[in-house]
Tab-separated table of C-alpha atoms in Angstrom:
chain	number	residue	atom	x	y	z
A	1	MET	CA	27.772	3.043	-10.348
A	2	ALA	CA	28.560	4.088	-6.417
A	3	MET	CA	25.828	6.216	-4.874
A	4	THR	CA	28.086	9.779	-3.793
A	5	LYS	CA	27.772	10.975	-0.418
A	6	LYS	CA	26.154	13.647	-1.040
A	7	SER	CA	23.564	11.760	-2.769
A	8	LYS	CA	22.799	9.770	0.218
A	9	THR	CA	22.454	12.288	2.551
A	10	GLN	CA	20.062	13.741	-0.429
A	11	CYS	CA	18.420	10.255	-0.243
A	12	ALA	CA	18.032	10.335	3.821
A	13	THR	CA	16.796	13.471	4.079
A	14	ARG	CA	13.900	12.268	2.007
A	15	GLU	CA	13.411	9.617	3.552
A	16	ILE	CA	13.593	11.467	6.902
A	17	ILE	CA	10.769	13.642	5.635
A	18	LEU	CA	8.369	11.011	4.510
A	19	GLN	CA	8.301	9.572	7.377
A	20	ALA	CA	7.722	12.872	9.293
A	21	ALA	CA	4.702	13.289	6.795
A	22	CYS	CA	3.509	10.172	8.049
A	23	GLN	CA	4.052	10.836	11.585
A	24	VAL	CA	2.240	14.254	11.292
A	25	ILE	CA	-0.764	12.469	9.392
A	26	ILE	CA	-0.407	9.807	12.244
A	27	ALA	CA	-0.459	11.867	15.033
A	28	HIS	CA	-2.851	15.052	13.684
A	29	GLY	CA	-4.796	13.667	11.258
A	30	ALA	CA	-4.293	14.655	6.754
A	31	GLU	CA	-6.090	18.524	7.247
A	32	ALA	CA	-2.714	18.970	9.636
A	33	MET	CA	-0.362	18.003	7.390
A	34	THR	CA	1.065	21.660	6.015
A	35	LEU	CA	4.840	21.521	4.871
A	36	GLU	CA	5.623	23.932	8.022
A	37	ALA	CA	4.559	20.786	10.044
A	38	VAL	CA	6.176	18.389	8.221
A	39	ALA	CA	9.295	20.657	8.270
A	40	ARG	CA	9.084	20.762	11.617
A	41	GLU	CA	8.916	17.248	12.527
A	42	ALA	CA	11.358	16.321	10.181
A	43	GLY	CA	14.135	18.983	11.694
A	44	VAL	CA	14.482	20.314	8.487
A	45	SER	CA	14.164	23.818	7.065
A	46	LYS	CA	10.806	24.578	5.223
A	47	GLY	CA	13.552	25.609	2.133
A	48	GLY	CA	15.569	22.170	2.669
A	49	LEU	CA	11.796	20.413	2.329
A	50	LEU	CA	11.201	22.213	-0.799
A	51	TYR	CA	14.258	21.415	-1.981
A	52	HIS	CA	13.218	17.595	-2.061
A	53	PHE	CA	9.498	18.319	-2.515
A	54	PRO	CA	8.278	21.402	-4.136
A	55	ASN	CA	4.674	20.904	-2.528
A	56	LYS	CA	2.201	19.329	-0.733
A	57	GLU	CA	0.862	17.944	-4.019
A	58	ALA	CA	4.544	16.291	-4.228
A	59	LEU	CA	5.276	14.925	-1.141
A	60	ILE	CA	1.594	13.169	-0.809
A	61	ALA	CA	2.481	11.418	-4.478
A	62	GLU	CA	5.523	10.164	-2.835
A	63	MET	CA	4.143	8.809	-0.017
A	64	MET	CA	1.638	7.191	-2.152
A	65	ASN	CA	3.899	5.659	-4.346
A	66	GLN	CA	5.512	4.758	-1.041
A	67	LEU	CA	2.522	2.867	0.022
A	68	VAL	CA	2.108	1.068	-3.414
A	69	GLU	CA	6.296	-0.137	-3.366
A	70	LEU	CA	5.058	-1.671	0.234
A	71	ARG	CA	2.192	-3.182	-1.380
A	72	LEU	CA	4.327	-4.802	-3.969
A	73	SER	CA	7.055	-5.755	-1.678
A	74	ARG	CA	4.574	-7.596	0.422
A	75	ILE	CA	3.210	-9.831	-2.552
A	76	GLN	CA	6.755	-10.531	-3.799
A	77	GLN	CA	7.801	-11.893	-0.115
A	78	ALA	CA	4.166	-14.211	-0.607
A	79	PHE	CA	5.121	-14.868	-3.817
A	80	ASP	CA	9.317	-15.799	-3.307
A	81	GLN	CA	7.756	-18.291	-0.084
A	82	ASP	CA	5.016	-20.099	-1.934
A	83	ASP	CA	4.442	-23.053	-0.967
A	84	ALA	CA	3.908	-24.730	-4.221
A	85	PRO	CA	5.927	-22.525	-6.816
A	86	GLU	CA	5.242	-24.882	-9.976
A	87	THR	CA	1.409	-24.486	-9.826
A	88	LEU	CA	-0.763	-22.037	-11.439
A	89	GLY	CA	-2.465	-19.611	-9.048
A	90	ARG	CA	1.032	-18.820	-7.358
A	91	TRP	CA	0.553	-15.184	-8.205
A	92	ALA	CA	-3.135	-15.212	-7.019
A	93	ARG	CA	-1.817	-17.073	-3.640
A	94	ALA	CA	0.622	-14.280	-3.236
A	95	TYR	CA	-1.404	-11.401	-3.086
A	96	ILE	CA	-4.204	-13.407	-0.900
A	97	ARG	CA	-1.452	-14.044	1.643
A	98	SER	CA	-0.042	-10.346	1.169
A	99	PHE	CA	-2.801	-9.228	3.237
A	100	THR	CA	-2.348	-11.713	5.758
A	101	ASP	CA	-0.360	-8.995	8.248
A	102	LEU	CA	-2.660	-5.728	8.215
A	103	ASN	CA	-1.003	-3.308	10.619
A	104	GLN	CA	-2.841	-0.672	12.609
A	105	GLU	CA	-0.434	2.249	12.025
A	106	MET	CA	-0.371	1.703	8.538
A	107	PHE	CA	-4.256	1.795	8.130
A	108	ALA	CA	-4.161	5.063	10.054
A	109	LEU	CA	-1.556	6.484	7.474
A	110	HIS	CA	-3.966	5.122	4.356
A	111	TYR	CA	-6.971	6.318	6.167
A	112	SER	CA	-5.175	9.943	6.377
A	113	LEU	CA	-3.794	9.827	2.967
A	114	LEU	CA	-6.980	9.247	1.680
A	115	ALA	CA	-8.522	11.860	3.320
A	116	ALA	CA	-5.565	14.377	1.829
A	117	ILE	CA	-5.907	13.166	-1.651
A	118	LEU	CA	-9.364	14.260	-1.899
A	119	PHE	CA	-8.021	17.635	-2.935
A	120	ASN	CA	-6.769	15.801	-5.911
A	121	PRO	CA	-8.336	12.569	-7.131
A	122	LYS	CA	-5.311	12.578	-9.276
A	123	LEU	CA	-2.788	10.985	-7.203
A	124	LEU	CA	-4.974	8.255	-7.165
A	125	ALA	CA	-3.780	7.133	-10.445
A	126	PRO	CA	-0.849	5.181	-9.358
A	127	LEU	CA	-2.879	3.275	-7.283
A	128	GLN	CA	-5.298	2.450	-10.006
A	129	GLN	CA	-3.026	1.726	-12.703
A	130	VAL	CA	-1.134	-0.730	-10.212
A	131	THR	CA	-4.924	-2.739	-9.420
A	132	GLU	CA	-5.693	-2.913	-12.949
A	133	ASP	CA	-1.826	-4.796	-13.131
A	134	TRP	CA	-2.580	-7.265	-10.210
A	135	GLN	CA	-6.065	-8.040	-11.290
A	136	GLN	CA	-4.254	-8.838	-14.933
A	137	GLN	CA	-1.584	-10.984	-13.012
A	138	MET	CA	-4.169	-12.953	-11.127
A	139	GLU	CA	-5.927	-13.918	-14.640
A	140	ALA	CA	-2.578	-14.493	-15.590
A	141	SER	CA	-2.015	-16.999	-13.140
A	142	GLY	CA	-4.712	-19.409	-13.864
A	143	LEU	CA	-8.040	-17.736	-12.569
A	144	SER	CA	-11.321	-17.038	-14.409
A	145	PRO	CA	-12.072	-12.770	-14.596
A	146	GLU	CA	-14.831	-13.452	-12.375
A	147	ARG	CA	-13.044	-15.742	-9.973
A	148	ALA	CA	-9.644	-13.182	-9.798
A	149	THR	CA	-12.363	-10.270	-9.394
A	150	LEU	CA	-14.183	-11.773	-6.674
A	151	ILE	CA	-10.859	-12.839	-4.588
A	152	ARG	CA	-9.477	-9.285	-5.344
A	153	LEU	CA	-13.059	-7.165	-4.216
A	154	ALA	CA	-12.981	-9.692	-1.165
A	155	LEU	CA	-9.587	-8.649	-0.298
A	156	ASP	CA	-10.582	-4.650	-0.657
A	157	GLY	CA	-13.458	-5.094	1.413
A	158	LEU	CA	-11.666	-6.787	4.140
A	159	TYR	CA	-8.891	-3.971	3.611
A	160	PHE	CA	-11.158	-1.162	3.759
A	161	ALA	CA	-13.440	-2.975	6.751
A	162	ASN	CA	-10.455	-2.809	8.657
A	163	LEU	CA	-8.718	0.883	7.100
A	164	PHE	CA	-12.436	2.424	8.215
A	165	ARG	CA	-13.110	0.233	10.974
A	166	PHE	CA	-16.499	-0.887	9.224
A	167	ASN	CA	-17.122	-3.739	11.337
A	168	PRO	CA	-13.895	-5.713	10.467
A	169	PRO	CA	-13.664	-9.492	11.155
A	170	ASN	CA	-11.481	-10.351	14.543
A	171	GLU	CA	-8.075	-12.242	13.608
A	172	SER	CA	-9.551	-15.519	13.502
A	173	LEU	CA	-12.173	-14.568	11.428
A	174	ARG	CA	-9.939	-13.239	9.117
A	175	THR	CA	-7.109	-15.987	8.922
A	176	LYS	CA	-10.235	-18.402	7.955
A	177	MET	CA	-11.324	-16.126	5.217
A	178	ILE	CA	-7.722	-15.711	3.941
A	179	GLU	CA	-7.709	-19.722	3.953
A	180	GLU	CA	-11.188	-19.670	1.875
A	181	LEU	CA	-9.869	-17.356	-0.394
A	182	LEU	CA	-6.323	-19.308	-1.300
A	183	LYS	CA	-8.936	-22.131	-2.070
A	184	LEU	CA	-10.690	-20.003	-4.386
A	185	ALA	CA	-7.088	-19.311	-5.860
A	186	LYS	CA	-6.755	-22.471	-7.501
A	187	PRO	CA	-7.263	-22.370	-11.314
A	188	GLU	CA	-10.433	-23.982	-12.545
């Protein structure tokens, strides 16, 4: 069924609002993300924003969903480009390779979102669920639970070191770390 002109416009407006919310958070921090500020940044009325997102929590929840979708997309892209698709460990290698390009603007957004969701920890549920799924995928790709967990937690550590600026490794060291993790991703 083809998308109608009205539904295309609605989807475009939702995207504009979501991008505006990201821009407000990146520029001014999570505490500045009010519905009024987002509507102003998006160039829509507050009523127009409320049509798409009935409250701030709904807006933040959709932003979290977008972040999960971005990670899933990166994993899928790495999975599709795997250099040894017929071997065990393919999904684990894709997961590892999805961490090779750590975009600083996205870190600013993630950091702000993490601060924003402190008021409602339930907003972490989709991320918690998908992390559990990723662990299972790594194990299903031929890794032991111990090795899969070691790889996942190492990547979480790399991610959070960059996100919170906890002495993150430089690009050269990060590349070598990814190479070491890829060695660990070979099935036992």
